[in-house]
Amino acid sequence: MIGIALFTLIIALLGAGAGYLLYQLLTNFQPGSNKINQDLERMRSEIDPWVGELVPWTQQEMELLSHHRVNQELKKGIAPTAKGVLTSIYNEPMMAYSYKRYVSPNRNALLLVRTSNHEWVYRIRDKKVEVMIDRQVVGDIREDGRFYHRKSNQLLAQIQRGEDELILPVLVGEREVGSLSVPEAPSKIYDRAFQLLAPMTEEEEALFLSLSAYELIQKELPVRKKK
């Protein structure tokens, strides 16, 4: 009798586990807009305590942003998630992020990035990355890595890539406003992430960060590679 009861319990537990895995698979495969919005609200809630501790963001402070990360959490599974905070070179919290990858043979993910005063949302797909700034859709980062306006198709910003992949010039429009450093082990060092070359308007800074923040953060995320 004990053997039968134990066998029945094991089958039930296996069934529950399989049911949970099936639920995760179905709810994270090709998510619709409602699912995306629900996940985004959950991600906002999860990092809200960190956002409240971020140092006030200014262009002067922006030059102090480093590659160092704290509060890193990575959960593996059918739909991997990650979150954390980028600090200044003085270990002050400056930029918080949350990420989720959906079930797909191709790139299909959601990334939320926050500073003390602005929010970026990246809807990552295989052919492009849709960018929202402060909850407004602005444009797409396309396969060539350039950031285009959604409606006018105007080139908004770009990262120039060449032989030196450790220093990447960033252009807003046709003007080089700064560069992004890309070390080999970003989470372990306090080196500056940016070198600014010219003052920027608030709009230019938002465009600069749209590309630069995405480039910085996605380096250590479980993003499925393009085929």
mmCIF file with all atom_site columns, C-alpha atoms in Angstrom, residues 35-160:
data_model
loop_
_atom_site.group_PDB
_atom_site.id
_atom_site.type_symbol
_atom_site.label_atom_id
_atom_site.label_alt_id
_atom_site.label_comp_id
_atom_site.label_asym_id
_atom_site.label_entity_id
_atom_site.label_seq_id
_atom_site.pdbx_PDB_ins_code
_atom_site.Cartn_x
_atom_site.Cartn_y
_atom_site.Cartn_z
_atom_site.occupancy
_atom_site.B_iso_or_equiv
_atom_site.pdbx_formal_charge
_atom_site.auth_seq_id
_atom_site.auth_comp_id
_atom_site.auth_asym_id
_atom_site.auth_atom_id
_atom_site.pdbx_PDB_model_num
ATOM 1   C CA . LYS A 1 35  ? 0.935  39.768 -22.406 1.00 0.00 ? 35  LYS A CA 1
ATOM 2   C CA . ILE A 1 36  ? 3.723  42.215 -23.255 1.00 0.00 ? 36  ILE A CA 1
ATOM 3   C CA . ASN A 1 37  ? 1.995  45.027 -21.356 1.00 0.00 ? 37  ASN A CA 1
ATOM 4   C CA . GLN A 1 38  ? 1.411  42.776 -18.331 1.00 0.00 ? 38  GLN A CA 1
ATOM 5   C CA . ASP A 1 39  ? 5.053  41.740 -18.276 1.00 0.00 ? 39  ASP A CA 1
ATOM 6   C CA . LEU A 1 40  ? 6.173  45.342 -18.662 1.00 0.00 ? 40  LEU A CA 1
ATOM 7   C CA . GLU A 1 41  ? 4.100  46.465 -15.686 1.00 0.00 ? 41  GLU A CA 1
ATOM 8   C CA . ARG A 1 42  ? 5.503  43.612 -13.610 1.00 0.00 ? 42  ARG A CA 1
ATOM 9   C CA . MET A 1 43  ? 9.052  44.551 -14.620 1.00 0.00 ? 43  MET A CA 1
ATOM 10  C CA . ARG A 1 44  ? 8.425  48.179 -13.674 1.00 0.00 ? 44  ARG A CA 1
ATOM 11  C CA . SER A 1 45  ? 7.168  47.107 -10.247 1.00 0.00 ? 45  SER A CA 1
ATOM 12  C CA . GLU A 1 46  ? 10.166 44.836 -9.681  1.00 0.00 ? 46  GLU A CA 1
ATOM 13  C CA . ILE A 1 47  ? 12.767 47.551 -10.251 1.00 0.00 ? 47  ILE A CA 1
ATOM 14  C CA . ASP A 1 48  ? 10.816 50.443 -8.691  1.00 0.00 ? 48  ASP A CA 1
ATOM 15  C CA . PRO A 1 49  ? 12.678 50.118 -5.349  1.00 0.00 ? 49  PRO A CA 1
ATOM 16  C CA . TRP A 1 50  ? 15.985 50.450 -7.217  1.00 0.00 ? 50  TRP A CA 1
ATOM 17  C CA . VAL A 1 51  ? 14.759 53.381 -9.304  1.00 0.00 ? 51  VAL A CA 1
ATOM 18  C CA . GLY A 1 52  ? 13.980 55.303 -6.135  1.00 0.00 ? 52  GLY A CA 1
ATOM 19  C CA . GLU A 1 53  ? 17.633 54.978 -5.107  1.00 0.00 ? 53  GLU A CA 1
ATOM 20  C CA . LEU A 1 54  ? 19.208 56.079 -8.406  1.00 0.00 ? 54  LEU A CA 1
ATOM 21  C CA . VAL A 1 55  ? 21.299 59.245 -8.305  1.00 0.00 ? 55  VAL A CA 1
ATOM 22  C CA . PRO A 1 56  ? 19.744 62.263 -10.066 1.00 0.00 ? 56  PRO A CA 1
ATOM 23  C CA . TRP A 1 57  ? 20.661 62.022 -13.744 1.00 0.00 ? 57  TRP A CA 1
ATOM 24  C CA . THR A 1 58  ? 22.516 64.912 -15.400 1.00 0.00 ? 58  THR A CA 1
ATOM 25  C CA . GLN A 1 59  ? 24.990 65.050 -18.284 1.00 0.00 ? 59  GLN A CA 1
ATOM 26  C CA . GLN A 1 60  ? 27.751 65.576 -15.743 1.00 0.00 ? 60  GLN A CA 1
ATOM 27  C CA . GLU A 1 61  ? 26.666 62.441 -13.873 1.00 0.00 ? 61  GLU A CA 1
ATOM 28  C CA . MET A 1 62  ? 26.263 60.539 -17.148 1.00 0.00 ? 62  MET A CA 1
ATOM 29  C CA . GLU A 1 63  ? 30.010 60.787 -17.770 1.00 0.00 ? 63  GLU A CA 1
ATOM 30  C CA . LEU A 1 64  ? 30.523 58.873 -14.496 1.00 0.00 ? 64  LEU A CA 1
ATOM 31  C CA . LEU A 1 65  ? 28.487 55.825 -15.581 1.00 0.00 ? 65  LEU A CA 1
ATOM 32  C CA . SER A 1 66  ? 30.590 52.670 -15.463 1.00 0.00 ? 66  SER A CA 1
ATOM 33  C CA . HIS A 1 67  ? 30.202 49.079 -16.661 1.00 0.00 ? 67  HIS A CA 1
ATOM 34  C CA . HIS A 1 68  ? 29.981 47.775 -13.113 1.00 0.00 ? 68  HIS A CA 1
ATOM 35  C CA . ARG A 1 69  ? 26.751 46.012 -12.159 1.00 0.00 ? 69  ARG A CA 1
ATOM 36  C CA . VAL A 1 70  ? 25.174 45.278 -8.789  1.00 0.00 ? 70  VAL A CA 1
ATOM 37  C CA . ASN A 1 71  ? 21.990 43.481 -7.687  1.00 0.00 ? 71  ASN A CA 1
ATOM 38  C CA . GLN A 1 72  ? 22.330 41.188 -10.671 1.00 0.00 ? 72  GLN A CA 1
ATOM 39  C CA . GLU A 1 73  ? 19.718 38.437 -10.877 1.00 0.00 ? 73  GLU A CA 1
ATOM 40  C CA . LEU A 1 74  ? 19.530 35.913 -13.686 1.00 0.00 ? 74  LEU A CA 1
ATOM 41  C CA . LYS A 1 75  ? 16.835 33.237 -13.803 1.00 0.00 ? 75  LYS A CA 1
ATOM 42  C CA . LYS A 1 76  ? 17.163 30.488 -16.369 1.00 0.00 ? 76  LYS A CA 1
ATOM 43  C CA . GLY A 1 77  ? 14.375 28.363 -17.756 1.00 0.00 ? 77  GLY A CA 1
ATOM 44  C CA . ILE A 1 78  ? 11.894 28.409 -20.604 1.00 0.00 ? 78  ILE A CA 1
ATOM 45  C CA . ALA A 1 79  ? 11.630 32.211 -20.438 1.00 0.00 ? 79  ALA A CA 1
ATOM 46  C CA . PRO A 1 80  ? 14.908 33.536 -18.912 1.00 0.00 ? 80  PRO A CA 1
ATOM 47  C CA . THR A 1 81  ? 14.816 36.821 -17.001 1.00 0.00 ? 81  THR A CA 1
ATOM 48  C CA . ALA A 1 82  ? 17.497 39.186 -15.750 1.00 0.00 ? 82  ALA A CA 1
ATOM 49  C CA . LYS A 1 83  ? 17.716 42.444 -13.841 1.00 0.00 ? 83  LYS A CA 1
ATOM 50  C CA . GLY A 1 84  ? 20.305 44.637 -12.195 1.00 0.00 ? 84  GLY A CA 1
ATOM 51  C CA . VAL A 1 85  ? 21.767 48.097 -11.716 1.00 0.00 ? 85  VAL A CA 1
ATOM 52  C CA . LEU A 1 86  ? 24.676 49.845 -13.421 1.00 0.00 ? 86  LEU A CA 1
ATOM 53  C CA . THR A 1 87  ? 26.726 52.061 -11.117 1.00 0.00 ? 87  THR A CA 1
ATOM 54  C CA . SER A 1 88  ? 28.957 55.084 -11.447 1.00 0.00 ? 88  SER A CA 1
ATOM 55  C CA . ILE A 1 89  ? 32.733 54.825 -11.166 1.00 0.00 ? 89  ILE A CA 1
ATOM 56  C CA . TYR A 1 90  ? 32.121 55.671 -7.483  1.00 0.00 ? 90  TYR A CA 1
ATOM 57  C CA . ASN A 1 91  ? 29.693 52.732 -7.073  1.00 0.00 ? 91  ASN A CA 1
ATOM 58  C CA . GLU A 1 92  ? 26.574 54.927 -7.014  1.00 0.00 ? 92  GLU A CA 1
ATOM 59  C CA . PRO A 1 93  ? 23.432 53.373 -8.594  1.00 0.00 ? 93  PRO A CA 1
ATOM 60  C CA . MET A 1 94  ? 22.681 55.114 -11.889 1.00 0.00 ? 94  MET A CA 1
ATOM 61  C CA . MET A 1 95  ? 20.721 52.880 -14.267 1.00 0.00 ? 95  MET A CA 1
ATOM 62  C CA . ALA A 1 96  ? 18.324 49.999 -13.518 1.00 0.00 ? 96  ALA A CA 1
ATOM 63  C CA . TYR A 1 97  ? 17.130 47.364 -15.970 1.00 0.00 ? 97  TYR A CA 1
ATOM 64  C CA . SER A 1 98  ? 14.876 44.337 -16.274 1.00 0.00 ? 98  SER A CA 1
ATOM 65  C CA . TYR A 1 99  ? 14.783 41.809 -19.105 1.00 0.00 ? 99  TYR A CA 1
ATOM 66  C CA . LYS A 1 100 ? 12.691 38.854 -20.265 1.00 0.00 ? 100 LYS A CA 1
ATOM 67  C CA . ARG A 1 101 ? 13.206 36.506 -23.200 1.00 0.00 ? 101 ARG A CA 1
ATOM 68  C CA . TYR A 1 102 ? 10.236 34.737 -24.731 1.00 0.00 ? 102 TYR A CA 1
ATOM 69  C CA . VAL A 1 103 ? 9.999  31.245 -26.203 1.00 0.00 ? 103 VAL A CA 1
ATOM 70  C CA . SER A 1 104 ? 11.079 31.496 -29.826 1.00 0.00 ? 104 SER A CA 1
ATOM 71  C CA . PRO A 1 105 ? 13.669 30.044 -32.214 1.00 0.00 ? 105 PRO A CA 1
ATOM 72  C CA . ASN A 1 106 ? 14.612 33.646 -33.031 1.00 0.00 ? 106 ASN A CA 1
ATOM 73  C CA . ARG A 1 107 ? 15.207 36.794 -30.980 1.00 0.00 ? 107 ARG A CA 1
ATOM 74  C CA . ASN A 1 108 ? 12.066 37.682 -29.037 1.00 0.00 ? 108 ASN A CA 1
ATOM 75  C CA . ALA A 1 109 ? 12.514 39.634 -25.806 1.00 0.00 ? 109 ALA A CA 1
ATOM 76  C CA . LEU A 1 110 ? 11.629 42.683 -23.744 1.00 0.00 ? 110 LEU A CA 1
ATOM 77  C CA . LEU A 1 111 ? 14.082 45.050 -22.035 1.00 0.00 ? 111 LEU A CA 1
ATOM 78  C CA . LEU A 1 112 ? 13.224 47.885 -19.650 1.00 0.00 ? 112 LEU A CA 1
ATOM 79  C CA . VAL A 1 113 ? 15.846 50.514 -18.707 1.00 0.00 ? 113 VAL A CA 1
ATOM 80  C CA . ARG A 1 114 ? 15.405 53.320 -16.174 1.00 0.00 ? 114 ARG A CA 1
ATOM 81  C CA . THR A 1 115 ? 17.398 56.321 -15.044 1.00 0.00 ? 115 THR A CA 1
ATOM 82  C CA . SER A 1 116 ? 16.124 58.694 -12.364 1.00 0.00 ? 116 SER A CA 1
ATOM 83  C CA . ASN A 1 117 ? 14.217 60.741 -14.952 1.00 0.00 ? 117 ASN A CA 1
ATOM 84  C CA . HIS A 1 118 ? 13.629 58.657 -18.095 1.00 0.00 ? 118 HIS A CA 1
ATOM 85  C CA . GLU A 1 119 ? 12.498 55.221 -19.226 1.00 0.00 ? 119 GLU A CA 1
ATOM 86  C CA . TRP A 1 120 ? 13.398 53.159 -22.297 1.00 0.00 ? 120 TRP A CA 1
ATOM 87  C CA . VAL A 1 121 ? 11.571 50.048 -23.450 1.00 0.00 ? 121 VAL A CA 1
ATOM 88  C CA . TYR A 1 122 ? 13.086 47.789 -26.101 1.00 0.00 ? 122 TYR A CA 1
ATOM 89  C CA . ARG A 1 123 ? 10.876 45.232 -27.850 1.00 0.00 ? 123 ARG A CA 1
ATOM 90  C CA . ILE A 1 124 ? 13.528 42.973 -29.271 1.00 0.00 ? 124 ILE A CA 1
ATOM 91  C CA . ARG A 1 125 ? 12.696 41.009 -32.418 1.00 0.00 ? 125 ARG A CA 1
ATOM 92  C CA . ASP A 1 126 ? 14.797 39.300 -35.065 1.00 0.00 ? 126 ASP A CA 1
ATOM 93  C CA . LYS A 1 127 ? 14.680 42.035 -37.719 1.00 0.00 ? 127 LYS A CA 1
ATOM 94  C CA . LYS A 1 128 ? 14.485 45.108 -35.489 1.00 0.00 ? 128 LYS A CA 1
ATOM 95  C CA . VAL A 1 129 ? 14.258 46.459 -31.960 1.00 0.00 ? 129 VAL A CA 1
ATOM 96  C CA . GLU A 1 130 ? 11.326 48.796 -31.300 1.00 0.00 ? 130 GLU A CA 1
ATOM 97  C CA . VAL A 1 131 ? 12.291 51.638 -28.945 1.00 0.00 ? 131 VAL A CA 1
ATOM 98  C CA . MET A 1 132 ? 9.917  53.493 -26.642 1.00 0.00 ? 132 MET A CA 1
ATOM 99  C CA . ILE A 1 133 ? 11.113 56.560 -24.726 1.00 0.00 ? 133 ILE A CA 1
ATOM 100 C CA . ASP A 1 134 ? 8.968  57.571 -21.766 1.00 0.00 ? 134 ASP A CA 1
ATOM 101 C CA . ARG A 1 135 ? 6.157  55.287 -23.012 1.00 0.00 ? 135 ARG A CA 1
ATOM 102 C CA . GLN A 1 136 ? 6.102  56.766 -26.525 1.00 0.00 ? 136 GLN A CA 1
ATOM 103 C CA . VAL A 1 137 ? 7.169  54.709 -29.544 1.00 0.00 ? 137 VAL A CA 1
ATOM 104 C CA . VAL A 1 138 ? 9.996  56.642 -31.205 1.00 0.00 ? 138 VAL A CA 1
ATOM 105 C CA . GLY A 1 139 ? 11.613 54.313 -33.705 1.00 0.00 ? 139 GLY A CA 1
ATOM 106 C CA . ASP A 1 140 ? 13.447 51.105 -34.480 1.00 0.00 ? 140 ASP A CA 1
ATOM 107 C CA . ILE A 1 141 ? 17.016 49.898 -34.204 1.00 0.00 ? 141 ILE A CA 1
ATOM 108 C CA . ARG A 1 142 ? 17.359 47.912 -37.405 1.00 0.00 ? 142 ARG A CA 1
ATOM 109 C CA . GLU A 1 143 ? 19.646 45.099 -38.491 1.00 0.00 ? 143 GLU A CA 1
ATOM 110 C CA . ASP A 1 144 ? 22.370 47.562 -39.490 1.00 0.00 ? 144 ASP A CA 1
ATOM 111 C CA . GLY A 1 145 ? 22.402 48.847 -35.881 1.00 0.00 ? 145 GLY A CA 1
ATOM 112 C CA . ARG A 1 146 ? 21.076 52.283 -36.825 1.00 0.00 ? 146 ARG A CA 1
ATOM 113 C CA . PHE A 1 147 ? 18.184 53.964 -35.024 1.00 0.00 ? 147 PHE A CA 1
ATOM 114 C CA . TYR A 1 148 ? 15.453 55.243 -37.364 1.00 0.00 ? 148 TYR A CA 1
ATOM 115 C CA . HIS A 1 149 ? 12.335 57.304 -36.653 1.00 0.00 ? 149 HIS A CA 1
ATOM 116 C CA . ARG A 1 150 ? 9.250  55.109 -36.894 1.00 0.00 ? 150 ARG A CA 1
ATOM 117 C CA . LYS A 1 151 ? 7.130  57.448 -39.061 1.00 0.00 ? 151 LYS A CA 1
ATOM 118 C CA . SER A 1 152 ? 9.550  59.592 -41.069 1.00 0.00 ? 152 SER A CA 1
ATOM 119 C CA . ASN A 1 153 ? 12.242 56.922 -41.511 1.00 0.00 ? 153 ASN A CA 1
ATOM 120 C CA . GLN A 1 154 ? 14.804 59.595 -40.555 1.00 0.00 ? 154 GLN A CA 1
ATOM 121 C CA . LEU A 1 155 ? 18.135 58.363 -39.205 1.00 0.00 ? 155 LEU A CA 1
ATOM 122 C CA . LEU A 1 156 ? 18.148 59.472 -35.571 1.00 0.00 ? 156 LEU A CA 1
ATOM 123 C CA . ALA A 1 157 ? 21.374 57.979 -34.212 1.00 0.00 ? 157 ALA A CA 1
ATOM 124 C CA . GLN A 1 158 ? 23.992 55.360 -34.943 1.00 0.00 ? 158 GLN A CA 1
ATOM 125 C CA . ILE A 1 159 ? 26.993 53.612 -33.456 1.00 0.00 ? 159 ILE A CA 1
ATOM 126 C CA . GLN A 1 160 ? 29.919 53.499 -35.846 1.00 0.00 ? 160 GLN A CA 1
#
